[in-house]
PDB file of C-alpha atoms in Angstrom:
ATOM      1  CA  MET A   4     116.488  83.617 110.778  1.00 40.00           C
ATOM      2  CA  PRO A   5     112.829  84.481 110.026  1.00 51.00           C
ATOM      3  CA  THR A   6     112.220  86.833 107.103  1.00 68.00           C
ATOM      4  CA  SER A   7     109.627  89.565 106.760  1.00 90.00           C
ATOM      5  CA  LEU A   8     109.314  88.892 103.027  1.00 93.00           C
ATOM      6  CA  LEU A   9     105.763  87.861 102.203  1.00 96.00           C
ATOM      7  CA  LEU A  10     105.496  87.938  98.401  1.00 96.00           C
ATOM      8  CA  GLN A  11     108.278  87.907  95.847  1.00 97.00           C
ATOM      9  CA  LEU A  12     108.095  88.066  92.071  1.00 97.00           C
ATOM     10  CA  LYS A  13     111.512  87.202  90.733  1.00 97.00           C
ATOM     11  CA  GLN A  14     112.365  87.929  87.084  1.00 97.00           C
ATOM     12  CA  VAL A  15     108.723  87.429  86.090  1.00 97.00           C
ATOM     13  CA  SER A  16     107.780  87.933  82.445  1.00 97.00           C
ATOM     14  CA  PHE A  17     104.387  87.669  80.790  1.00 96.00           C
ATOM     15  CA  THR A  18     103.537  87.439  77.095  1.00 95.00           C
ATOM     16  CA  PHE A  19     100.003  87.230  75.740  1.00 89.00           C
ATOM     17  CA  PRO A  20      99.853  83.892  73.887  1.00 84.00           C
ATOM     18  CA  ALA A  21      97.405  85.060  71.211  1.00 81.00           C
ATOM     19  CA  SER A  22      99.273  88.207  70.164  1.00 82.00           C
ATOM     20  CA  ASN A  23     102.807  87.263  71.262  1.00 85.00           C
ATOM     21  CA  HIS A  24     102.957  90.726  72.898  1.00 87.00           C
ATOM     22  CA  GLN A  25     105.298  90.842  75.888  1.00 91.00           C
ATOM     23  CA  LEU A  26     103.676  92.924  78.614  1.00 94.00           C
ATOM     24  CA  LEU A  27     106.040  92.313  81.553  1.00 96.00           C
ATOM     25  CA  ASP A  28     109.776  91.760  81.118  1.00 95.00           C
ATOM     26  CA  HIS A  29     111.802  90.255  83.999  1.00 95.00           C
ATOM     27  CA  VAL A  30     109.921  92.090  86.732  1.00 96.00           C
ATOM     28  CA  ASP A  31     111.130  91.962  90.342  1.00 96.00           C
ATOM     29  CA  VAL A  32     108.624  92.929  93.059  1.00 96.00           C
ATOM     30  CA  ASN A  33     108.914  92.341  96.820  1.00 96.00           C
ATOM     31  CA  LEU A  34     106.158  92.823  99.405  1.00 96.00           C
ATOM     32  CA  GLU A  35     107.036  92.518 103.085  1.00 96.00           C
ATOM     33  CA  LYS A  36     104.697  91.811 105.983  1.00 95.00           C
ATOM     34  CA  GLY A  37     102.695  94.914 106.865  1.00 94.00           C
ATOM     35  CA  GLN A  38     104.170  96.942 103.992  1.00 95.00           C
ATOM     36  CA  HIS A  39     101.951  99.157 101.824  1.00 96.00           C
ATOM     37  CA  ILE A  40     103.220  99.530  98.262  1.00 96.00           C
ATOM     38  CA  GLY A  41     101.666 101.483  95.393  1.00 96.00           C
ATOM     39  CA  VAL A  42     101.880 100.488  91.730  1.00 96.00           C
ATOM     40  CA  ILE A  43     101.535 103.119  89.009  1.00 94.00           C
ATOM     41  CA  GLY A  44     101.851 103.053  85.252  1.00 92.00           C
ATOM     42  CA  SER A  45     100.089 104.080  82.084  1.00 90.00           C
ATOM     43  CA  ASN A  46      97.053 102.235  80.746  1.00 90.00           C
ATOM     44  CA  GLY A  47      98.152  98.895  79.330  1.00 90.00           C
ATOM     45  CA  SER A  48     101.433  98.826  81.275  1.00 92.00           C
ATOM     46  CA  GLY A  49     100.513  95.585  83.056  1.00 93.00           C
ATOM     47  CA  LYS A  50      99.374  96.757  86.482  1.00 95.00           C
ATOM     48  CA  THR A  51      96.236  94.598  86.666  1.00 95.00           C
ATOM     49  CA  THR A  52      98.073  91.714  84.998  1.00 96.00           C
ATOM     50  CA  LEU A  53     100.676  91.889  87.774  1.00 96.00           C
ATOM     51  CA  LEU A  54      97.954  91.332  90.391  1.00 97.00           C
ATOM     52  CA  HIS A  55      96.399  88.539  88.336  1.00 96.00           C
ATOM     53  CA  LEU A  56      99.772  86.793  88.064  1.00 97.00           C
ATOM     54  CA  ILE A  57     100.094  86.784  91.850  1.00 97.00           C
ATOM     55  CA  MET A  58      96.630  85.251  92.224  1.00 96.00           C
ATOM     56  CA  GLY A  59      97.186  82.644  89.513  1.00 94.00           C
ATOM     57  CA  LEU A  60      94.586  84.113  87.143  1.00 94.00           C
ATOM     58  CA  HIS A  61      97.441  84.295  84.614  1.00 93.00           C
ATOM     59  CA  LYS A  62     100.581  82.170  84.618  1.00 93.00           C
ATOM     60  CA  PRO A  63     103.971  83.813  84.024  1.00 95.00           C
ATOM     61  CA  THR A  64     105.766  83.082  80.782  1.00 95.00           C
ATOM     62  CA  SER A  65     108.960  82.866  82.810  1.00 96.00           C
ATOM     63  CA  GLY A  66     110.200  83.733  86.266  1.00 97.00           C
ATOM     64  CA  THR A  67     109.184  82.661  89.750  1.00 97.00           C
ATOM     65  CA  LEU A  68     106.587  83.626  92.355  1.00 97.00           C
ATOM     66  CA  PHE A  69     107.253  82.984  96.042  1.00 97.00           C
ATOM     67  CA  PHE A  70     104.849  83.213  98.988  1.00 96.00           C
ATOM     68  CA  LYS A  71     106.590  83.143 102.359  1.00 94.00           C
ATOM     69  CA  GLU A  72     109.711  81.829 100.576  1.00 92.00           C
ATOM     70  CA  HIS A  73     107.758  78.881  99.117  1.00 95.00           C
ATOM     71  CA  GLU A  74     107.773  78.692  95.320  1.00 96.00           C
ATOM     72  CA  ILE A  75     104.268  78.791  93.862  1.00 96.00           C
ATOM     73  CA  VAL A  76     103.974  76.297  91.010  1.00 95.00           C
ATOM     74  CA  THR A  77     101.116  73.829  91.333  1.00 95.00           C
ATOM     75  CA  PRO A  78      97.339  74.473  91.504  1.00 94.00           C
ATOM     76  CA  GLU A  79      97.546  73.446  95.166  1.00 96.00           C
ATOM     77  CA  ASP A  80     100.205  76.116  95.740  1.00 96.00           C
ATOM     78  CA  TYR A  81      97.939  78.781  94.253  1.00 96.00           C
ATOM     79  CA  LEU A  82      94.982  77.526  96.293  1.00 94.00           C
ATOM     80  CA  HIS A  83      97.056  77.906  99.466  1.00 94.00           C
ATOM     81  CA  LEU A  84      98.183  81.399  98.404  1.00 96.00           C
ATOM     82  CA  ARG A  85      94.591  82.501  97.722  1.00 94.00           C
ATOM     83  CA  GLN A  86      93.646  81.489 101.264  1.00 93.00           C
ATOM     84  CA  HIS A  87      96.078  84.136 102.535  1.00 95.00           C
ATOM     85  CA  ILE A  88      96.105  86.803  99.807  1.00 96.00           C
ATOM     86  CA  GLY A  89      92.931  88.672  98.848  1.00 96.00           C
ATOM     87  CA  LEU A  90      92.259  90.542  95.598  1.00 97.00           C
ATOM     88  CA  VAL A  91      89.786  93.431  95.528  1.00 96.00           C
ATOM     89  CA  PHE A  92      88.721  93.793  91.898  1.00 94.00           C
ATOM     90  CA  GLN A  93      88.480  97.138  90.137  1.00 93.00           C
ATOM     91  CA  ASP A  94      84.774  96.580  89.477  1.00 92.00           C
ATOM     92  CA  ALA A  95      82.891  95.625  92.647  1.00 92.00           C
ATOM     93  CA  ASP A  96      80.206  93.922  90.563  1.00 90.00           C
ATOM     94  CA  ASP A  97      82.825  91.309  89.619  1.00 91.00           C
ATOM     95  CA  GLN A  98      83.238  90.503  93.318  1.00 92.00           C
ATOM     96  CA  LEU A  99      79.744  90.604  94.798  1.00 94.00           C
ATOM     97  CA  PHE A 100      77.325  87.837  93.864  1.00 92.00           C
ATOM     98  CA  MET A 101      75.307  86.791  96.928  1.00 94.00           C
ATOM     99  CA  PRO A 102      71.778  88.170  97.584  1.00 94.00           C
ATOM    100  CA  THR A 103      72.652  90.213 100.679  1.00 96.00           C
ATOM    101  CA  VAL A 104      75.711  91.974 102.033  1.00 97.00           C
ATOM    102  CA  LEU A 105      75.995  89.704 105.083  1.00 97.00           C
ATOM    103  CA  GLU A 106      75.897  86.597 102.883  1.00 97.00           C
ATOM    104  CA  ASP A 107      78.568  88.034 100.600  1.00 97.00           C
ATOM    105  CA  VAL A 108      80.904  88.838 103.494  1.00 97.00           C
ATOM    106  CA  ALA A 109      80.246  85.439 105.109  1.00 97.00           C
ATOM    107  CA  PHE A 110      81.040  83.530 101.915  1.00 96.00           C
ATOM    108  CA  GLY A 111      84.832  83.700 102.392  1.00 95.00           C
ATOM    109  CA  PRO A 112      84.861  82.295 105.935  1.00 96.00           C
ATOM    110  CA  LEU A 113      82.416  79.576 104.818  1.00 95.00           C
ATOM    111  CA  ASN A 114      84.778  78.696 101.997  1.00 91.00           C
ATOM    112  CA  LEU A 115      87.612  78.424 104.530  1.00 91.00           C
ATOM    113  CA  GLY A 116      85.654  75.796 106.466  1.00 93.00           C
ATOM    114  CA  LYS A 117      83.925  77.876 109.131  1.00 96.00           C
ATOM    115  CA  SER A 118      80.452  76.811 110.241  1.00 96.00           C
ATOM    116  CA  ALA A 119      77.482  78.812 108.975  1.00 96.00           C
ATOM    117  CA  ASN A 120      76.925  80.426 112.378  1.00 96.00           C
ATOM    118  CA  ARG A 121      80.609  81.254 112.836  1.00 97.00           C
ATOM    119  CA  ALA A 122      80.846  82.662 109.292  1.00 97.00           C
ATOM    120  CA  ARG A 123      77.902  84.979 109.980  1.00 96.00           C
ATOM    121  CA  GLU A 124      79.518  86.107 113.249  1.00 97.00           C
ATOM    122  CA  ILE A 125      82.764  86.898 111.441  1.00 97.00           C
ATOM    123  CA  ALA A 126      80.866  88.723 108.693  1.00 97.00           C
ATOM    124  CA  GLY A 127      78.973  90.804 111.241  1.00 97.00           C
ATOM    125  CA  ALA A 128      82.165  91.680 113.103  1.00 97.00           C
ATOM    126  CA  THR A 129      83.932  92.654 109.880  1.00 97.00           C
ATOM    127  CA  LEU A 130      81.061  94.921 108.826  1.00 97.00           C
ATOM    128  CA  LYS A 131      81.056  96.518 112.266  1.00 96.00           C
ATOM    129  CA  GLN A 132      84.826  97.066 112.089  1.00 93.00           C
ATOM    130  CA  LEU A 133      84.331  98.963 108.828  1.00 94.00           C
ATOM    131  CA  ARG A 134      81.226 100.786 110.141  1.00 94.00           C
ATOM    132  CA  LEU A 135      79.064  99.036 107.550  1.00 96.00           C
ATOM    133  CA  GLU A 136      76.809  97.062 109.879  1.00 96.00           C
ATOM    134  CA  GLN A 137      73.770  99.035 108.700  1.00 96.00           C
ATOM    135  CA  LEU A 138      74.227  97.423 105.273  1.00 96.00           C
ATOM    136  CA  ALA A 139      74.169  93.819 106.522  1.00 96.00           C
ATOM    137  CA  HIS A 140      70.721  92.936 105.224  1.00 96.00           C
ATOM    138  CA  ARG A 141      70.711  95.184 102.165  1.00 96.00           C
ATOM    139  CA  VAL A 142      70.365  93.641  98.714  1.00 96.00           C
ATOM    140  CA  THR A 143      73.877  93.788  97.273  1.00 93.00           C
ATOM    141  CA  HIS A 144      73.029  94.962  93.770  1.00 91.00           C
ATOM    142  CA  GLN A 145      71.031  97.897  95.188  1.00 93.00           C
ATOM    143  CA  LEU A 146      74.044  99.446  96.943  1.00 95.00           C
ATOM    144  CA  SER A 147      75.717 102.622  95.724  1.00 93.00           C
ATOM    145  CA  GLY A 148      79.072 102.347  93.962  1.00 92.00           C
ATOM    146  CA  GLY A 149      80.963 103.460  97.062  1.00 93.00           C
ATOM    147  CA  GLU A 150      79.076 101.057  99.311  1.00 95.00           C
ATOM    148  CA  LYS A 151      79.829  98.203  96.920  1.00 95.00           C
ATOM    149  CA  LYS A 152      83.531  99.054  96.989  1.00 95.00           C
ATOM    150  CA  LEU A 153      83.664  98.998 100.806  1.00 96.00           C
ATOM    151  CA  VAL A 154      81.640  95.772 100.965  1.00 97.00           C
ATOM    152  CA  SER A 155      84.039  94.214  98.422  1.00 96.00           C
ATOM    153  CA  LEU A 156      86.872  95.057 100.812  1.00 96.00           C
ATOM    154  CA  ALA A 157      84.889  93.528 103.690  1.00 97.00           C
ATOM    155  CA  THR A 158      84.486  90.243 101.769  1.00 97.00           C
ATOM    156  CA  ILE A 159      88.289  89.934 101.704  1.00 97.00           C
ATOM    157  CA  LEU A 160      88.985  91.172 105.238  1.00 97.00           C
ATOM    158  CA  SER A 161      86.538  88.606 106.653  1.00 96.00           C
ATOM    159  CA  MET A 162      89.075  85.942 105.654  1.00 96.00           C
ATOM    160  CA  THR A 163      91.841  87.622 107.736  1.00 95.00           C
ATOM    161  CA  PRO A 164      94.345  87.683 104.873  1.00 96.00           C
ATOM    162  CA  SER A 165      98.082  88.276 105.175  1.00 95.00           C
ATOM    163  CA  ALA A 166      97.945  90.760 102.297  1.00 96.00           C
ATOM    164  CA  LEU A 167      95.503  92.716 100.148  1.00 97.00           C
ATOM    165  CA  LEU A 168      95.843  93.372  96.442  1.00 97.00           C
ATOM    166  CA  LEU A 169      93.690  96.332  95.375  1.00 97.00           C
ATOM    167  CA  ASP A 170      93.023  97.226  91.741  1.00 96.00           C
ATOM    168  CA  GLU A 171      92.125 100.920  91.247  1.00 95.00           C
ATOM    169  CA  PRO A 172      90.256 101.102  94.582  1.00 95.00           C
ATOM    170  CA  THR A 173      89.240 104.771  94.224  1.00 94.00           C
ATOM    171  CA  ASN A 174      87.616 104.506  90.802  1.00 91.00           C
ATOM    172  CA  ASN A 175      84.256 106.328  90.833  1.00 86.00           C
ATOM    173  CA  LEU A 176      84.376 106.974  94.590  1.00 92.00           C
ATOM    174  CA  ASP A 177      82.940 110.140  96.081  1.00 92.00           C
ATOM    175  CA  PRO A 178      85.316 112.166  98.305  1.00 93.00           C
ATOM    176  CA  GLU A 179      83.735 110.933 101.565  1.00 93.00           C
ATOM    177  CA  THR A 180      84.040 107.243 100.654  1.00 93.00           C
ATOM    178  CA  ARG A 181      87.577 107.807  99.376  1.00 95.00           C
ATOM    179  CA  SER A 182      88.531 109.354 102.729  1.00 95.00           C
ATOM    180  CA  ARG A 183      86.941 106.417 104.568  1.00 94.00           C
ATOM    181  CA  LEU A 184      88.919 103.976 102.438  1.00 96.00           C
ATOM    182  CA  ILE A 185      92.174 105.793 103.202  1.00 96.00           C
ATOM    183  CA  ALA A 186      91.436 105.616 106.935  1.00 95.00           C
ATOM    184  CA  ILE A 187      90.548 101.910 106.724  1.00 95.00           C
ATOM    185  CA  LEU A 188      93.728 100.978 104.852  1.00 96.00           C
ATOM    186  CA  ASN A 189      95.941 103.038 107.150  1.00 95.00           C
ATOM    187  CA  ASN A 190      94.524 101.217 110.156  1.00 93.00           C
ATOM    188  CA  LEU A 191      95.226  97.768 108.728  1.00 93.00           C
ATOM    189  CA  ASP A 192      98.349  95.998 109.917  1.00 90.00           C
ATOM    190  CA  ILE A 193      98.481  93.722 106.878  1.00 95.00           C
ATOM    191  CA  ALA A 194     100.444  94.149 103.671  1.00 97.00           C
ATOM    192  CA  CYS A 195      98.833  95.955 100.725  1.00 97.00           C
ATOM    193  CA  LEU A 196      99.783  96.164  97.062  1.00 97.00           C
ATOM    194  CA  ILE A 197      97.690  98.961  95.560  1.00 97.00           C
ATOM    195  CA  VAL A 198      97.331  99.641  91.837  1.00 96.00           C
ATOM    196  CA  SER A 199      96.056 103.168  91.269  1.00 94.00           C
ATOM    197  CA  HIS A 200      96.173 106.204  88.997  1.00 91.00           C
ATOM    198  CA  ASP A 201      95.252 108.309  92.056  1.00 92.00           C
ATOM    199  CA  TRP A 202      98.656 109.568  93.143  1.00 91.00           C
ATOM    200  CA  ASP A 203      97.328 111.492  96.138  1.00 93.00           C
ATOM    201  CA  PHE A 204      95.645 108.297  97.341  1.00 95.00           C
ATOM    202  CA  LEU A 205      98.901 106.343  97.027  1.00 95.00           C
ATOM    203  CA  ALA A 206     100.803 109.098  98.831  1.00 94.00           C
ATOM    204  CA  ALA A 207      98.235 108.918 101.662  1.00 95.00           C
ATOM    205  CA  THR A 208      98.314 105.118 102.021  1.00 95.00           C
ATOM    206  CA  CYS A 209     101.767 103.927 100.864  1.00 95.00           C
ATOM    207  CA  LYS A 210     105.403 104.768 101.471  1.00 91.00           C
ATOM    208  CA  ASP A 211     106.905 102.641  98.718  1.00 93.00           C
ATOM    209  CA  LEU A 212     106.169 102.519  95.031  1.00 94.00           C
ATOM    210  CA  TYR A 213     106.717 100.555  91.845  1.00 95.00           C
ATOM    211  CA  ALA A 214     106.316 102.259  88.473  1.00 94.00           C
ATOM    212  CA  LEU A 215     105.713  99.938  85.532  1.00 94.00           C
ATOM    213  CA  GLU A 216     107.568 101.327  82.543  1.00 91.00           C
ATOM    214  CA  ASN A 217     108.261  99.497  79.267  1.00 90.00           C
ATOM    215  CA  GLY A 218     107.602  96.158  80.923  1.00 92.00           C
ATOM    216  CA  HIS A 219     109.929  96.781  83.868  1.00 93.00           C
ATOM    217  CA  ALA A 220     109.225  97.642  87.518  1.00 92.00           C
ATOM    218  CA  VAL A 221     111.097 100.699  88.803  1.00 91.00           C
ATOM    219  CA  ARG A 222     111.283 100.979  92.595  1.00 89.00           C
ATOM    220  CA  GLY A 223     110.817 104.328  94.325  1.00 81.00           C
ATOM    221  CA  LYS A 224     109.073 106.218  97.111  1.00 73.00           C
ATOM    222  CA  THR A 225     105.647 107.831  97.027  1.00 67.00           C
ATOM    223  CA  SER A 226     107.302 111.062  98.169  1.00 63.00           C
ATOM    224  CA  SER A 227     108.781 111.248  94.648  1.00 60.00           C
ATOM    225  CA  LEU A 228     105.333 111.696  93.066  1.00 57.00           C
ATOM    226  CA  HIS A 229     104.623 115.153  91.742  1.00 48.00           C
ATOM    227  CA  VAL A 230     102.831 116.894  88.896  1.00 42.00           C
ATOM    228  CA  HIS A 231     104.310 119.516  86.585  1.00 37.00           C
ATOM    229  CA  ARG A 232     101.730 122.094  85.498  1.00 35.00           C
ATOM    230  CA  HIS A 233     102.551 124.380  82.600  1.00 36.00           C
ATOM    231  CA  ALA A 234     100.967 126.153  79.634  1.00 34.00           C
ATOM    232  CA  HIS A 235     101.190 125.427  75.922  1.00 37.00           C
ATOM    233  CA  LEU A 236     100.946 128.269  73.447  1.00 36.00           C
ATOM    234  CA  LEU A 237      98.883 126.048  71.150  1.00 38.00           C
ATOM    235  CA  GLY A 238      95.823 124.112  72.210  1.00 41.00           C
ATOM    236  CA  ASN A 239      93.108 125.029  74.662  1.00 42.00           C
ATOM    237  CA  GLN A 240      92.499 121.612  76.265  1.00 44.00           C
ATOM    238  CA  PRO A 241      93.480 121.332  79.966  1.00 43.00           C
ATOM    239  CA  HIS A 242      96.030 118.620  80.657  1.00 42.00           C
ATOM    240  CA  ALA A 243      98.897 117.680  82.986  1.00 45.00           C
ATOM    241  CA  HIS A 244     102.201 115.891  82.484  1.00 44.00           C
ATOM    242  CA  ASP A 245     102.991 113.445  85.267  1.00 45.00           C
ATOM    243  CA  HIS A 246     106.491 112.398  86.274  1.00 44.00           C
ATOM    244  CA  ILE A 247     108.194 110.133  88.762  1.00 43.00           C
ATOM    245  CA  HIS A 248     111.740 110.494  90.020  1.00 42.00           C
ATOM    246  CA  LYS A 249     113.431 107.109  89.900  1.00 38.00           C
ATOM    247  CA  HIS A 250     115.119 105.803  93.012  1.00 37.00           C
ATOM    248  CA  SER A 251     117.200 102.673  93.239  1.00 34.00           C
ATOM    249  CA  SER A 252     115.956 100.105  95.731  1.00 34.00           C
ATOM    250  CA  GLN A 253     118.076  99.821  98.804  1.00 32.00           C
TER     251      GLN A 253
END
């Protein structure tokens, strides 16, 4: 019987070799086809590392990664996975390196074996889909921060991935670009795993949630996100305490 399970991290742990610090401890994460899942956690909890483990940028200390029920072990396995899973980095400047936007968006299809003409056609269609066609011939490093973020997304979507991994996609975005990004993600019929501190953004784009706490992944729903606001008698600095209700996975 066919399964809808796309990605599975099973009992995955990660320890930094240099410091012997264990960041992730027997983490279980499942991502199904078309599912949008948010990942939250404090700074240093391992959110970005989780995405890097999926892409093979780090190797787990223990545990197993599966893509479409196939265990990912060898460099060839990771190469195959990266042809179907796209990572949008937190900093767009880490992703964009070609002279123009069109060349950057065409690079992925070229790398997948498309001809130069076909790659440019795909790039143009992807930019049009995202209403970015006016940027096609712009010099990449001269774009605004929001434009760079949307073009970074276009470079991944041009490869028609099965899933997107997004690392803090709303960092430094103006409200208009943030709203555009929400609309784009909600119109995608591919799976997304979204790391973000922006709880409202996760609530607008995801139904399911993992919270990384003390090295473990706690499964819940984005509807459980809320903020307690209260006053302290001492101290005049504004602040908020954030909480998540824990739900067992079904």
